[in-house]
Short mmCIF file of C-alpha atoms and ligand atoms in Angstrom, two decimals:
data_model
loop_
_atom_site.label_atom_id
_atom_site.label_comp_id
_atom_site.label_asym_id
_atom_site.label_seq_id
_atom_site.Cartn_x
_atom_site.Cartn_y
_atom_site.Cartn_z
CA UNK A 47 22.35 -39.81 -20.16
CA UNK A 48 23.29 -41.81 -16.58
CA UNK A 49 22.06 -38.45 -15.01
CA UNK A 50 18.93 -38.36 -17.15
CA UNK A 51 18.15 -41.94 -15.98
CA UNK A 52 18.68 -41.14 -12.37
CA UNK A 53 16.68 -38.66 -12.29
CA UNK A 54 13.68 -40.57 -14.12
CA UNK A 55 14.12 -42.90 -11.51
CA UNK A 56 14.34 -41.27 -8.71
CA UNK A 57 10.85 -39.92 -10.33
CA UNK A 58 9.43 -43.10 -10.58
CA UNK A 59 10.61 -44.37 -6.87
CA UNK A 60 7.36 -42.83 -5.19
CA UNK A 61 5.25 -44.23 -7.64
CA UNK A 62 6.50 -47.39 -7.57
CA UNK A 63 6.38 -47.24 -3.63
CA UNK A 64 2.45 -46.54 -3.71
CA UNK A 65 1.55 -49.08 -5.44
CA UNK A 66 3.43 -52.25 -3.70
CA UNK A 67 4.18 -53.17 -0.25
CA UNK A 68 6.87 -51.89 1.95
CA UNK A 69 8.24 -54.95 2.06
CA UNK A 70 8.22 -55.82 -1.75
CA UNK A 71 9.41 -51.94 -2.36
CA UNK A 72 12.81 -52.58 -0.28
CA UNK A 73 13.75 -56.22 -1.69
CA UNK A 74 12.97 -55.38 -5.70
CA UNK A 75 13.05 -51.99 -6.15
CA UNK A 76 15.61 -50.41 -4.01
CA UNK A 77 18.23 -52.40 -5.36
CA UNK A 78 17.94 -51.41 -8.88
CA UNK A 79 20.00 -49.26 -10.33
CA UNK A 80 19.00 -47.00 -13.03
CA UNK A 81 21.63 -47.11 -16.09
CA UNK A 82 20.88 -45.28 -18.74
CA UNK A 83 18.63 -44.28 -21.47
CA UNK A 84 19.30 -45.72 -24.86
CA UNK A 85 17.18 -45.77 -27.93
CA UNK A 86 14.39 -44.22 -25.53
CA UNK A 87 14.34 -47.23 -23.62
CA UNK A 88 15.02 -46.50 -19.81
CA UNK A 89 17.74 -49.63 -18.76
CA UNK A 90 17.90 -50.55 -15.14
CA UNK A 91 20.02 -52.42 -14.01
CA UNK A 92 19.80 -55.54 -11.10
CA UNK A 93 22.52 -57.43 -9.64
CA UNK A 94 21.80 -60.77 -10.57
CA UNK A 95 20.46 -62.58 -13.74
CA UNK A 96 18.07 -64.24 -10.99
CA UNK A 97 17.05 -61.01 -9.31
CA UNK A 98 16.69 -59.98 -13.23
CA UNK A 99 13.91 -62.47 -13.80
CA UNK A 100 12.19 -61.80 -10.80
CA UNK A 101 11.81 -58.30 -11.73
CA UNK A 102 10.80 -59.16 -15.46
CA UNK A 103 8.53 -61.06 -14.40
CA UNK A 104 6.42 -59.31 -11.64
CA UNK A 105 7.08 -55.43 -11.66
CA UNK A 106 7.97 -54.75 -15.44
CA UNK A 107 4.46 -53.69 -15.65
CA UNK A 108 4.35 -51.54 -13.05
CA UNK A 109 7.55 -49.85 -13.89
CA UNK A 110 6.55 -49.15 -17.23
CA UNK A 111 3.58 -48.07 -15.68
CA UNK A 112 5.63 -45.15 -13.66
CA UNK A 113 7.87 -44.68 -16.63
CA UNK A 114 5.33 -43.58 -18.86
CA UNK A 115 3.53 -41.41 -15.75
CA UNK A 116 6.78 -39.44 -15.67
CA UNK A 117 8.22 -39.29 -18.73
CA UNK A 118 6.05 -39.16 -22.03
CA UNK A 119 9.03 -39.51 -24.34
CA UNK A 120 10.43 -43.07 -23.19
CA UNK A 121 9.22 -45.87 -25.10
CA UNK A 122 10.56 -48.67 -22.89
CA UNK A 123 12.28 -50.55 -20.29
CA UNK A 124 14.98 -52.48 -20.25
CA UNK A 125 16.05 -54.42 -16.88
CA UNK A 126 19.95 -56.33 -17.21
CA UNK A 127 21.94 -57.77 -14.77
CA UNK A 128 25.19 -56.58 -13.64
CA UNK A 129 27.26 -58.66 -15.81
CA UNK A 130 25.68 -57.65 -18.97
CA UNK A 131 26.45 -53.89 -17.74
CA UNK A 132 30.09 -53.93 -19.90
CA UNK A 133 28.26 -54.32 -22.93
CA UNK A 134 26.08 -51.19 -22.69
CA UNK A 135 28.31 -48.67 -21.15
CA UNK A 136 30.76 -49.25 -24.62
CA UNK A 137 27.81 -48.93 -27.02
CA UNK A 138 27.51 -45.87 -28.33
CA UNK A 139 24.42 -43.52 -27.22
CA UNK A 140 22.09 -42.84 -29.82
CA UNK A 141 18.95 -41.40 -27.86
CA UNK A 142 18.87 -37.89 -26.40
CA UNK A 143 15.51 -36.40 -24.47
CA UNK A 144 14.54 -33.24 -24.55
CA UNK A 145 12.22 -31.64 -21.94
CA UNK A 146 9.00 -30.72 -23.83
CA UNK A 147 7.81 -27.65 -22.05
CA UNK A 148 3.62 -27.64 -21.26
CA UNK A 149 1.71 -24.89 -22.04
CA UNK A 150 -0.32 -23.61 -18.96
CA UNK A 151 -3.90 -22.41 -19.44
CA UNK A 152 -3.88 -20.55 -16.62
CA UNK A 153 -0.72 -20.62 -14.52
CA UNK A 154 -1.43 -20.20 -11.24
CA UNK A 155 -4.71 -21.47 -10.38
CA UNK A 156 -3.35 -24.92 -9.84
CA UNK A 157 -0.92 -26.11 -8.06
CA UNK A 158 1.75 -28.47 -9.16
CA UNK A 159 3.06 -29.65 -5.76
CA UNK A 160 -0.77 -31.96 -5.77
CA UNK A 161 -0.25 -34.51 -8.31
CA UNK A 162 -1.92 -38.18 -8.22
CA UNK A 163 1.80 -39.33 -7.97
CA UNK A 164 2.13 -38.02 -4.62
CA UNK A 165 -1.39 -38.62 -3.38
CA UNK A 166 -1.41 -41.97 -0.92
CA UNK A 167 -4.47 -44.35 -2.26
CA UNK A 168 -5.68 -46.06 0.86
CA UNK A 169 -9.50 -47.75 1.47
CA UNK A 170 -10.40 -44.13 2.89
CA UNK A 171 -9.98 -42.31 -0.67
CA UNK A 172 -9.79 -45.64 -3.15
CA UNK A 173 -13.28 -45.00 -4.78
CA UNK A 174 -12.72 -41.01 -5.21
CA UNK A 175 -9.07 -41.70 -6.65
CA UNK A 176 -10.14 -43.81 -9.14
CA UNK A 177 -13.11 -41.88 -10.15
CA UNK A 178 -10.88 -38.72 -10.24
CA UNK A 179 -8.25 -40.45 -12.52
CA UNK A 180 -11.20 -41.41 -14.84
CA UNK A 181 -12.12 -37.85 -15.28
CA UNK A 182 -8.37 -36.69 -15.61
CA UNK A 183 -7.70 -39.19 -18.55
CA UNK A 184 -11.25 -38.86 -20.35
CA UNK A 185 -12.84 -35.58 -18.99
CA UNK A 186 -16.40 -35.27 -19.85
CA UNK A 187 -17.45 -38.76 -20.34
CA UNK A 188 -18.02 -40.61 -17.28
CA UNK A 189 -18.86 -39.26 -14.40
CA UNK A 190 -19.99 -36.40 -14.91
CA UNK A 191 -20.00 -34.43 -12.40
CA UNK A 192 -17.84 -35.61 -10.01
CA UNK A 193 -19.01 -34.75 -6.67
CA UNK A 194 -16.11 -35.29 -3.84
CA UNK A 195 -16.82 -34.64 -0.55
CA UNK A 196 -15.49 -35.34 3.37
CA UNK A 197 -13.76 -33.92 6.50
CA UNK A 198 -11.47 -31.14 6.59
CA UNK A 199 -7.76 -31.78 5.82
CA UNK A 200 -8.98 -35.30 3.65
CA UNK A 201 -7.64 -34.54 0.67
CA UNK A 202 -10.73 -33.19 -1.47
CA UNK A 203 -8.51 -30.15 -2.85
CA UNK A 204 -5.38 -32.12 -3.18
CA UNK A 205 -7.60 -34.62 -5.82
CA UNK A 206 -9.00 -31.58 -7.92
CA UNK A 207 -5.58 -30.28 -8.40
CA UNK A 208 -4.47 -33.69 -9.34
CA UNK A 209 -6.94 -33.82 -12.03
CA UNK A 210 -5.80 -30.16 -13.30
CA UNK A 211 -2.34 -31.30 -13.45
CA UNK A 212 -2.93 -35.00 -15.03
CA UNK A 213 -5.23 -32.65 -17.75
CA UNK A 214 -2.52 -29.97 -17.78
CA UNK A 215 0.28 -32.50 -19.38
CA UNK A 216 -2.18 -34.58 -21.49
CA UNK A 217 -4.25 -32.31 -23.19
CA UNK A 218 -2.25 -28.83 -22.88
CA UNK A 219 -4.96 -27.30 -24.84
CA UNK A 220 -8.03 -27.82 -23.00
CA UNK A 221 -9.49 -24.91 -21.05
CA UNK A 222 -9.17 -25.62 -17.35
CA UNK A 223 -10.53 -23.36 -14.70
CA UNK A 224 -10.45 -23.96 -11.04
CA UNK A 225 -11.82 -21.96 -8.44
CA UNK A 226 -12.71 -21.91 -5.40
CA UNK A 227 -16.54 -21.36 -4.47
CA UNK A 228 -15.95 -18.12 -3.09
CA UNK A 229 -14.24 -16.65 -5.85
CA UNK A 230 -17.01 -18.11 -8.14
CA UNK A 231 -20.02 -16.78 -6.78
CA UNK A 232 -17.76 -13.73 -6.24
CA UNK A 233 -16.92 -13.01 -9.41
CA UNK A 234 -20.95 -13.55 -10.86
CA UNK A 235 -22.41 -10.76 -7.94
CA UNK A 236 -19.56 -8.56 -9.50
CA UNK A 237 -20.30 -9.33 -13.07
CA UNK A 238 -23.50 -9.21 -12.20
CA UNK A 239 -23.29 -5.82 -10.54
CA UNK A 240 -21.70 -4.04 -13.36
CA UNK A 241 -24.16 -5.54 -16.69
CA UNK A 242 -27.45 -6.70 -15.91
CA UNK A 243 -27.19 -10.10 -17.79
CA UNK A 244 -23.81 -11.03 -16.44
CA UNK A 245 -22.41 -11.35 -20.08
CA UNK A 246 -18.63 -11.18 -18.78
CA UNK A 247 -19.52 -14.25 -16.04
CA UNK A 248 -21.01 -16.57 -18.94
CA UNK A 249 -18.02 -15.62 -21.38
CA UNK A 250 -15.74 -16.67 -18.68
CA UNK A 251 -17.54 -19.60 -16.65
CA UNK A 252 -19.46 -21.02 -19.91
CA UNK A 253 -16.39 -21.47 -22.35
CA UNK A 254 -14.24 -23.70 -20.38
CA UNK A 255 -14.04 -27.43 -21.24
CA UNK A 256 -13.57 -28.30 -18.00
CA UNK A 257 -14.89 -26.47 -14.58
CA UNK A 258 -13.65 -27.34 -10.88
CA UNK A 259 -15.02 -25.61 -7.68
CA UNK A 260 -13.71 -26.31 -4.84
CA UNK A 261 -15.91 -26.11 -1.66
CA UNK A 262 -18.77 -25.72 -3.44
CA UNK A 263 -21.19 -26.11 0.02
CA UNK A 264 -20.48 -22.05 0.73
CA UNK A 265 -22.59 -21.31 -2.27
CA UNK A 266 -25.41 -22.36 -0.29
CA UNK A 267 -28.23 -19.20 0.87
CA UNK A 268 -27.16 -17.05 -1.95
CA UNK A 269 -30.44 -17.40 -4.33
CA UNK A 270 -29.81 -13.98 -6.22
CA UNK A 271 -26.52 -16.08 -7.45
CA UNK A 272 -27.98 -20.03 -7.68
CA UNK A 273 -30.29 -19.29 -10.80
CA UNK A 274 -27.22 -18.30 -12.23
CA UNK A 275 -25.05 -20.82 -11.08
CA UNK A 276 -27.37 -23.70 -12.49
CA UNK A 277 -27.45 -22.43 -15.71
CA UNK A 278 -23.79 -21.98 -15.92
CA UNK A 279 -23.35 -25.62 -14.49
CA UNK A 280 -26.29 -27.09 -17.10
CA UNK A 281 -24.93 -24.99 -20.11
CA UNK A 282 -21.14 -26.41 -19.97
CA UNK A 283 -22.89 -30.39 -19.38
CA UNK A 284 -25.34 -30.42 -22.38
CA UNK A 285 -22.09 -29.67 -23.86
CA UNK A 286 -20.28 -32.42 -22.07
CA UNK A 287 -17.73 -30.00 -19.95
CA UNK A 288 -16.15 -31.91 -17.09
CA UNK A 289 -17.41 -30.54 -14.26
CA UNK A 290 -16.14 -31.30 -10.73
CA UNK A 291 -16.82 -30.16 -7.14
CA UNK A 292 -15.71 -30.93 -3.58
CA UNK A 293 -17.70 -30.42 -0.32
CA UNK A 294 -17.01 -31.07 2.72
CA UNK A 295 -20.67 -32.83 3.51
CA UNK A 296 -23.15 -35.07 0.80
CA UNK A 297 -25.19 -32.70 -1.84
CA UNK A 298 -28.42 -34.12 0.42
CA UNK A 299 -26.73 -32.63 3.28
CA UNK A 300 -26.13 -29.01 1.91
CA UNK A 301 -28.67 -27.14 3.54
CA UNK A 302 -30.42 -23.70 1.57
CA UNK A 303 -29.43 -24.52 -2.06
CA UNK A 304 -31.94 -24.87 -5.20
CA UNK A 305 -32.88 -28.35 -5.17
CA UNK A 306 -32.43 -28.72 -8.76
CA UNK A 307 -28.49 -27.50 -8.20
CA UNK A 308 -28.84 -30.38 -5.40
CA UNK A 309 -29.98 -32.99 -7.65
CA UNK A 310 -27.68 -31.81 -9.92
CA UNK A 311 -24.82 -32.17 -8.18
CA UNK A 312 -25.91 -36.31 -7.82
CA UNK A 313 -26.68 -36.91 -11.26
CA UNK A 314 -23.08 -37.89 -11.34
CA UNK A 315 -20.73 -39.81 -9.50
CA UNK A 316 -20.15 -38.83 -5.32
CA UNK A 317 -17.27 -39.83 -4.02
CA UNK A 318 -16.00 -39.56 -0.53
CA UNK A 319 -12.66 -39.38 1.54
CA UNK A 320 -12.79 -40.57 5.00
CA UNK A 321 -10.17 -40.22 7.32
CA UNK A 322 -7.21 -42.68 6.70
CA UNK A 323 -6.13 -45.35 8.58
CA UNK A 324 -3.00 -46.00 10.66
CA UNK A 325 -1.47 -48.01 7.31
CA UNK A 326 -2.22 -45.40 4.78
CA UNK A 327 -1.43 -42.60 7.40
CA UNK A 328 2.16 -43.67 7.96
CA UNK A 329 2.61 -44.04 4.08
CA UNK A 330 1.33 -40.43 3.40
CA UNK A 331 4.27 -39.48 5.86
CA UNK A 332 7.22 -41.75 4.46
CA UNK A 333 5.84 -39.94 1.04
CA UNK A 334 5.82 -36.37 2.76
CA UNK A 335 9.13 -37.10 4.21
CA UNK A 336 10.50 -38.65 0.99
CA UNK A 337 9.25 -35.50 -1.06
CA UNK A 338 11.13 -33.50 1.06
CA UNK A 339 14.12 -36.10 0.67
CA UNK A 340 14.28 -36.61 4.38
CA UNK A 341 14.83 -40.23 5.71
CA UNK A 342 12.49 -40.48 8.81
CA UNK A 343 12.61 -44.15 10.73
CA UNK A 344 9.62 -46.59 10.48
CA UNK A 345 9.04 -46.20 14.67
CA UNK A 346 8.67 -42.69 14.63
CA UNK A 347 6.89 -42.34 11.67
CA UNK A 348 4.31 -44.67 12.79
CA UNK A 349 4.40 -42.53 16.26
CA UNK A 350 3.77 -39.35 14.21
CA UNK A 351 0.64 -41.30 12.84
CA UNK A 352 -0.71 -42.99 15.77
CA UNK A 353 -0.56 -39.43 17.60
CA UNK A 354 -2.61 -37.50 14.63
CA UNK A 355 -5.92 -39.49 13.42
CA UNK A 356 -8.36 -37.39 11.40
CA UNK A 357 -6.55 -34.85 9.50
CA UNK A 358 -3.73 -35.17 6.99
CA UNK A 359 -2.86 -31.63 6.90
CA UNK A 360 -2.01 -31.63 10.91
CA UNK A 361 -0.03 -34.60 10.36
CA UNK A 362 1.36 -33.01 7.33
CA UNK A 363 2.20 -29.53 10.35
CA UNK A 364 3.75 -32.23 12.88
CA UNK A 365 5.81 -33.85 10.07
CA UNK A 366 7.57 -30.26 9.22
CA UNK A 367 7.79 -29.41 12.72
CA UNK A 368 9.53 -32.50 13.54
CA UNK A 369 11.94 -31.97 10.33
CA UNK A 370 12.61 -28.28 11.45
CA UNK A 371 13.33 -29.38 14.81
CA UNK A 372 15.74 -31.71 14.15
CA UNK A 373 17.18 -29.58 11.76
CA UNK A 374 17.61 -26.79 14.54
CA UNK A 375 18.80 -29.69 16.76
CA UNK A 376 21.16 -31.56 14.20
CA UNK A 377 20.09 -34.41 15.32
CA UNK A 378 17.71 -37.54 13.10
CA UNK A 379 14.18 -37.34 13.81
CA UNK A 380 13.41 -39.09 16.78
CA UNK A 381 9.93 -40.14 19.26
CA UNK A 382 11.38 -37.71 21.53
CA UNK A 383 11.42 -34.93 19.35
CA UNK A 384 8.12 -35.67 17.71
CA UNK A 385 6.93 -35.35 21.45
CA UNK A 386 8.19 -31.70 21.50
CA UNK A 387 6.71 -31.10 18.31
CA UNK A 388 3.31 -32.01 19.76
CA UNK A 389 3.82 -29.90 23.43
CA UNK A 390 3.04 -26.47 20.98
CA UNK A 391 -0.33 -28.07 19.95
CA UNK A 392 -1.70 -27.79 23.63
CA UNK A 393 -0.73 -23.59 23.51
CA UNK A 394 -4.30 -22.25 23.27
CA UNK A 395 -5.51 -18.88 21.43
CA UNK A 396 -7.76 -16.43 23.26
CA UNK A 397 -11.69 -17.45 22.90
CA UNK A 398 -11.12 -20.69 21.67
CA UNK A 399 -12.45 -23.91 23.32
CA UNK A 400 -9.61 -25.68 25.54
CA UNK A 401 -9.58 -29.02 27.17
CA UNK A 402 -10.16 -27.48 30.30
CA UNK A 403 -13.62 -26.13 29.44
CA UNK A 404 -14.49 -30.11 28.05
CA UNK A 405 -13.40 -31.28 31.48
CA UNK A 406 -15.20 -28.93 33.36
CA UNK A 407 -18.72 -29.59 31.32
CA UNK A 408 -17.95 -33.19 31.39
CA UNK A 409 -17.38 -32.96 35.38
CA UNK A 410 -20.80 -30.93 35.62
CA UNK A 411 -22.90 -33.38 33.38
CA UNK A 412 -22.15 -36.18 35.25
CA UNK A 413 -21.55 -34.91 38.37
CA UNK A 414 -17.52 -36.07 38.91
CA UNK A 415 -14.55 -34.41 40.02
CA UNK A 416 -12.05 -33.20 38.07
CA UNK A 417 -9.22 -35.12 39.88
CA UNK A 418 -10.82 -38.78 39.41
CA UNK A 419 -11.89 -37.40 35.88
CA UNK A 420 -8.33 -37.21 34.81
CA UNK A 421 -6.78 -39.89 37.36
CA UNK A 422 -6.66 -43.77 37.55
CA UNK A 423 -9.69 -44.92 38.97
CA UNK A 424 -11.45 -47.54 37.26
CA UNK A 425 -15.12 -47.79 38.87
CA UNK A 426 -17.92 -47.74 36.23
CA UNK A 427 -19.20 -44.23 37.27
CA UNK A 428 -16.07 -42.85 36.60
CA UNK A 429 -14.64 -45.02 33.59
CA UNK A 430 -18.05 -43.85 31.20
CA UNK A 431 -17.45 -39.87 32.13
CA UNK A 432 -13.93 -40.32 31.37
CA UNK A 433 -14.27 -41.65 27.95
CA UNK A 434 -17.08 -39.39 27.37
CA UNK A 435 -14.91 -36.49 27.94
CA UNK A 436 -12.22 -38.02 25.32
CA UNK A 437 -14.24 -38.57 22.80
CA UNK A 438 -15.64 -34.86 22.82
CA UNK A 439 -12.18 -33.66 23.07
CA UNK A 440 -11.29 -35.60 19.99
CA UNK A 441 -14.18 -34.67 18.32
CA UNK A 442 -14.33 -30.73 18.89
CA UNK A 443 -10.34 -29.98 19.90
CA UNK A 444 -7.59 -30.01 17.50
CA UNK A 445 -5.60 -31.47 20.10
CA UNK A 446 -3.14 -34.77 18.74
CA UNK A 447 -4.28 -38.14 20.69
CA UNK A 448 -0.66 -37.76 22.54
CA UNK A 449 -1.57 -34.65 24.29
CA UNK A 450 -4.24 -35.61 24.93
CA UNK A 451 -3.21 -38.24 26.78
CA UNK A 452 -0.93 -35.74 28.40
CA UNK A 453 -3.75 -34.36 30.09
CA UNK A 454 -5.46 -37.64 31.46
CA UNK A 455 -2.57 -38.14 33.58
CA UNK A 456 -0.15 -38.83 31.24
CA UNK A 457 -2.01 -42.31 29.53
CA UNK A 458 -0.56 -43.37 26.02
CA UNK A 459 -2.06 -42.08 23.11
CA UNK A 460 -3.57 -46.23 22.42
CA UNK A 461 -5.33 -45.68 25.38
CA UNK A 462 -6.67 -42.73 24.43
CA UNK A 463 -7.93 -43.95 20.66
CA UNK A 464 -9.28 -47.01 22.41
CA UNK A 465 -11.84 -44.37 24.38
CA UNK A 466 -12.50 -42.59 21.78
CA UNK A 467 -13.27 -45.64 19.57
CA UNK A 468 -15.51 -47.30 22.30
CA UNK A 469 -17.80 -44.05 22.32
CA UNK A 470 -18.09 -43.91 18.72
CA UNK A 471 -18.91 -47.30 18.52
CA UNK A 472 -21.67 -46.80 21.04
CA UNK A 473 -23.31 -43.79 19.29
CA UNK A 474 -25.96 -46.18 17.50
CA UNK A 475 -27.19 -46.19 21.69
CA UNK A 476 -29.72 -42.99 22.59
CA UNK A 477 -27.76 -43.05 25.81
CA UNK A 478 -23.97 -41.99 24.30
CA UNK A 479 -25.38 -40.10 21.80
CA UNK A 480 -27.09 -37.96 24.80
CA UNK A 481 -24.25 -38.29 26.92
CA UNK A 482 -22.18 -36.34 24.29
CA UNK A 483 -24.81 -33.45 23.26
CA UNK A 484 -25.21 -32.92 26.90
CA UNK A 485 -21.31 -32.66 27.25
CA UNK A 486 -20.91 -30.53 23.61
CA UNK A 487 -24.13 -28.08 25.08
CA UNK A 488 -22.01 -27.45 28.19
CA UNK A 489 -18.72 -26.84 26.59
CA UNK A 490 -20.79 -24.48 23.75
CA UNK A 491 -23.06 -22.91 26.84
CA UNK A 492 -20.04 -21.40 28.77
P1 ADP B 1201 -9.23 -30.91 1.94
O1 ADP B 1201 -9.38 -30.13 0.70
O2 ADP B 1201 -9.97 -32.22 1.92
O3 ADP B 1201 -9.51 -30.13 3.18
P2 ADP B 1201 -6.46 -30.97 1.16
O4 ADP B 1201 -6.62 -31.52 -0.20
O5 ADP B 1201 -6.19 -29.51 1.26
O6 ADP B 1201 -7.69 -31.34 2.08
O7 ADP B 1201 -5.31 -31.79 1.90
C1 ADP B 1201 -4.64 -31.30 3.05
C2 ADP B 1201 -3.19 -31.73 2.99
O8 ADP B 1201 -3.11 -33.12 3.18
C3 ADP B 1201 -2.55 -31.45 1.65
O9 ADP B 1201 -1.23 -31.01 1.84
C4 ADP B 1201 -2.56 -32.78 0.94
O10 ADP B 1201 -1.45 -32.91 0.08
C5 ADP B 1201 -2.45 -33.74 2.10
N1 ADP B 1201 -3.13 -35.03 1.84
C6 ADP B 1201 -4.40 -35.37 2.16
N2 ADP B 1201 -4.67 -36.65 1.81
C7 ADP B 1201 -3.52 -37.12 1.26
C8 ADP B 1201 -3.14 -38.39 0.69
N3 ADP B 1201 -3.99 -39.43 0.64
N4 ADP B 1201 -1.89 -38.52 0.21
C9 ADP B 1201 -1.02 -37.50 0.27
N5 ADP B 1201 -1.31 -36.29 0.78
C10 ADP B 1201 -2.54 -36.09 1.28
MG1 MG B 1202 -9.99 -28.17 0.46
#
């Protein structure tokens, strides 16, 4: 059972981590040793009877709390310190866990590597986390539908997974279905196409208990489908189905759809995910690392995360680039080789839009040349171009704030968010907010 325990805790580890400080994770938690399981009770163990209290007295919830998330066949925890260790490894074991193995609905139409355990909480995604776990532990009850929506790469399809897992284990026996919007209105035009009433879409779409479509904003300009679509979406909530959608803009904002699927889709709750910040962007990389049970240093972790703002999945591409690198390298992760990492991002594919062509419609808009665009002087003239020209590139290239900074004669990547955040913070002015359409137009004109 030692082995059982270990790996129960080694479980529980991330979960734990999420929910405390660094700092708080490192001096409790770390330390403790996980013992055993007896009488389904997990017993960890801490070095001193002091250190014992401690724990007792501020984490026992939250452990339990992770214990439960992982295992449901535990009952308890049990936290001793070392010297009380003698007296449990000569009792005899009386417990033994077996793995209870979950019936899947429908295999592989979600994912199992996006769980809520390894999905960072930060201010960006707080209010769509929590609304998501409320639908995951009483689906069909409160909000109803659950609307999530934001940028690319936030998360949105990581949540509605989460939520098909978290249903998955709980209630194995619920019908589940989730699709993506394509496949959705797909499958109606073909239903559709072979029986005129679409008998084989409603048998399938109206007798799940709960429905997830992901991406639902590409159903919008089909209106052979949408009468359809609303109906299917009305039938399964008169009969209080759970159903859940992501977008990557507001239901207001979804342009060409039936206003009563619009209205519809806010009768609910809307959550969204906005990008995260530095904090919760370094955790989602320890986590990332730690899943793949690599040990990456705070500094270049935190490097990683400066260099990559907006999008979790190209962090996510840097992180396994670094880890493949240094595996190719044998050597630990390190600043340097993140910098590598980051040199492919700048390699451009044919027809798509490079820094270059933002420099050259900045240097055209305002009249500059390219040399004091990208060089060190500081006059006014120059200075507004200049941060002009980073923000667009920030905006409209998938280029990491480090290469970026490449390019403006090699400037750190702080310098570069500090443009970048001085624009956006200007954009309530008529005058930025020209400044960059007349930059975007010229970049989109070429
Ligand atoms: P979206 O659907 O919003 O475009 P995804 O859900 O596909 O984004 O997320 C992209 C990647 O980023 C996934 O691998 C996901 O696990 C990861 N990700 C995004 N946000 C988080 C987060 N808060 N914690 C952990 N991983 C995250
Ligand atoms: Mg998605």
């Amino acid at each position: 059972m030692p082995i059982e325990a270990k790996r129960i805790w080694e479980q529980m580890l991330p979960l734990l981590e999420t929910n405390m400080t660094i700092l708080s994770f490192d001096v409790w938690i770390k330390p403790i040793e996980p013992l055993d399981i007896r009488d389904g009770k997990l017993v960890l163990m801490v070095a001193s009877e002091w250190g014992k209290n401690e724990v007792n007295m501020r984490y026992l919830p939250l452990i339990k709390g992770a214990m439960n998330a992982v295992s449901s066949l535990l009952t308890d925890v049990e936290i001793i310190s070392a010297d009380q260790k003698e007296k449990y490894v000569s009792q005899e074991e009386t417990y033994e866990i077996k793995e209870v193995p979950i019936e899947a609905a429908e295999p592989l139409s979600i994912n199992p590597k996006y769980n809520f355990e390894n999905f960072v909480v930060g201010k960006c995604n707080q209010l769509a986390v929590a609304a998501a776990r409320a639908v995951a532990e009483e689906p069909g009850t409160r909000y109803n539908p659950l609307f999530i929506y934001g940028g690319a790469g936030l998360g949105k399809t990581h949540l509605m997974h989460a939520i098909g897992n978290s249903l998955r284990a709980s209630r194995p026996r619920l019908k589940v279905l989730l699709v993506s919007s394509e496949k959705f209105v797909n499958e109606l035009v073909k239903y559709i196409g072979m029986e005129k009433d679409g008998q084989k879409f409603r048998d399938k779409y109206r007798s799940v208990d709960v429905l997830m479509v992901d991406d639902i904003q590409f159903i919008s300009g089909k209106p052979g489908t949408m009468e359809e679509i609303f109906h299917t979406f009305n039938e399964l909530y008169n009969s209080s189905k759970q159903l859940v959608f992501t977008s990557d803009r507001h239901p207001k904002d979804i342009p060409d759809i039936d206003d009563r699927l619009r209205s519809r889709f806010e009768w609910g709750f809307t959550a969204d995910v906005q990008p995260p910040d530095l904090e919760t962007r370094i955790a989602i990389l320890r986590k990332k690392a730690q899943i793949q049970k690599h040990n990456i240093n705070m500094d270049v972790l935190t490097y990683m995360a400066e260099c990559i703002s907006s999008n979790v999945r190209e962090m996510e591409g840097l992180l396994n680039k670094v880890i493949l690198l240094s595996q190719l390298n044998e050597t630990k992760p390190s600043i340097e080789l993140v910098k590598e990492a980051l040199n492919d991002y700048s390699e451009k594919e044919e027809g798509e839009i490079t820094a270059d062509d933002v420099i050259d419609a900045t240097c055209k808009c305002f009249n500059v040349k390219r040399d004091d665009l990208l060089g060190k002087r500081k006059t006014r003239d120059i200075v507004e171009p200049r941060q002009i020209c980073i923000y667009v590139m920030t905006e409209i290239l998938d280029l990491p704030l480090a290469t970026i900074g490449n390019i403006f004669g090699g400037r750190d990547h702080t310098t570069i968010m500090y443009a970048r955040d001085k624009v956006a913070q200007s954009m309530s002015q008529q005058k930025t907010v020209d400044d960059v359409n007349n930059v975007k137009n010229m970049v989109y004109k070429k």
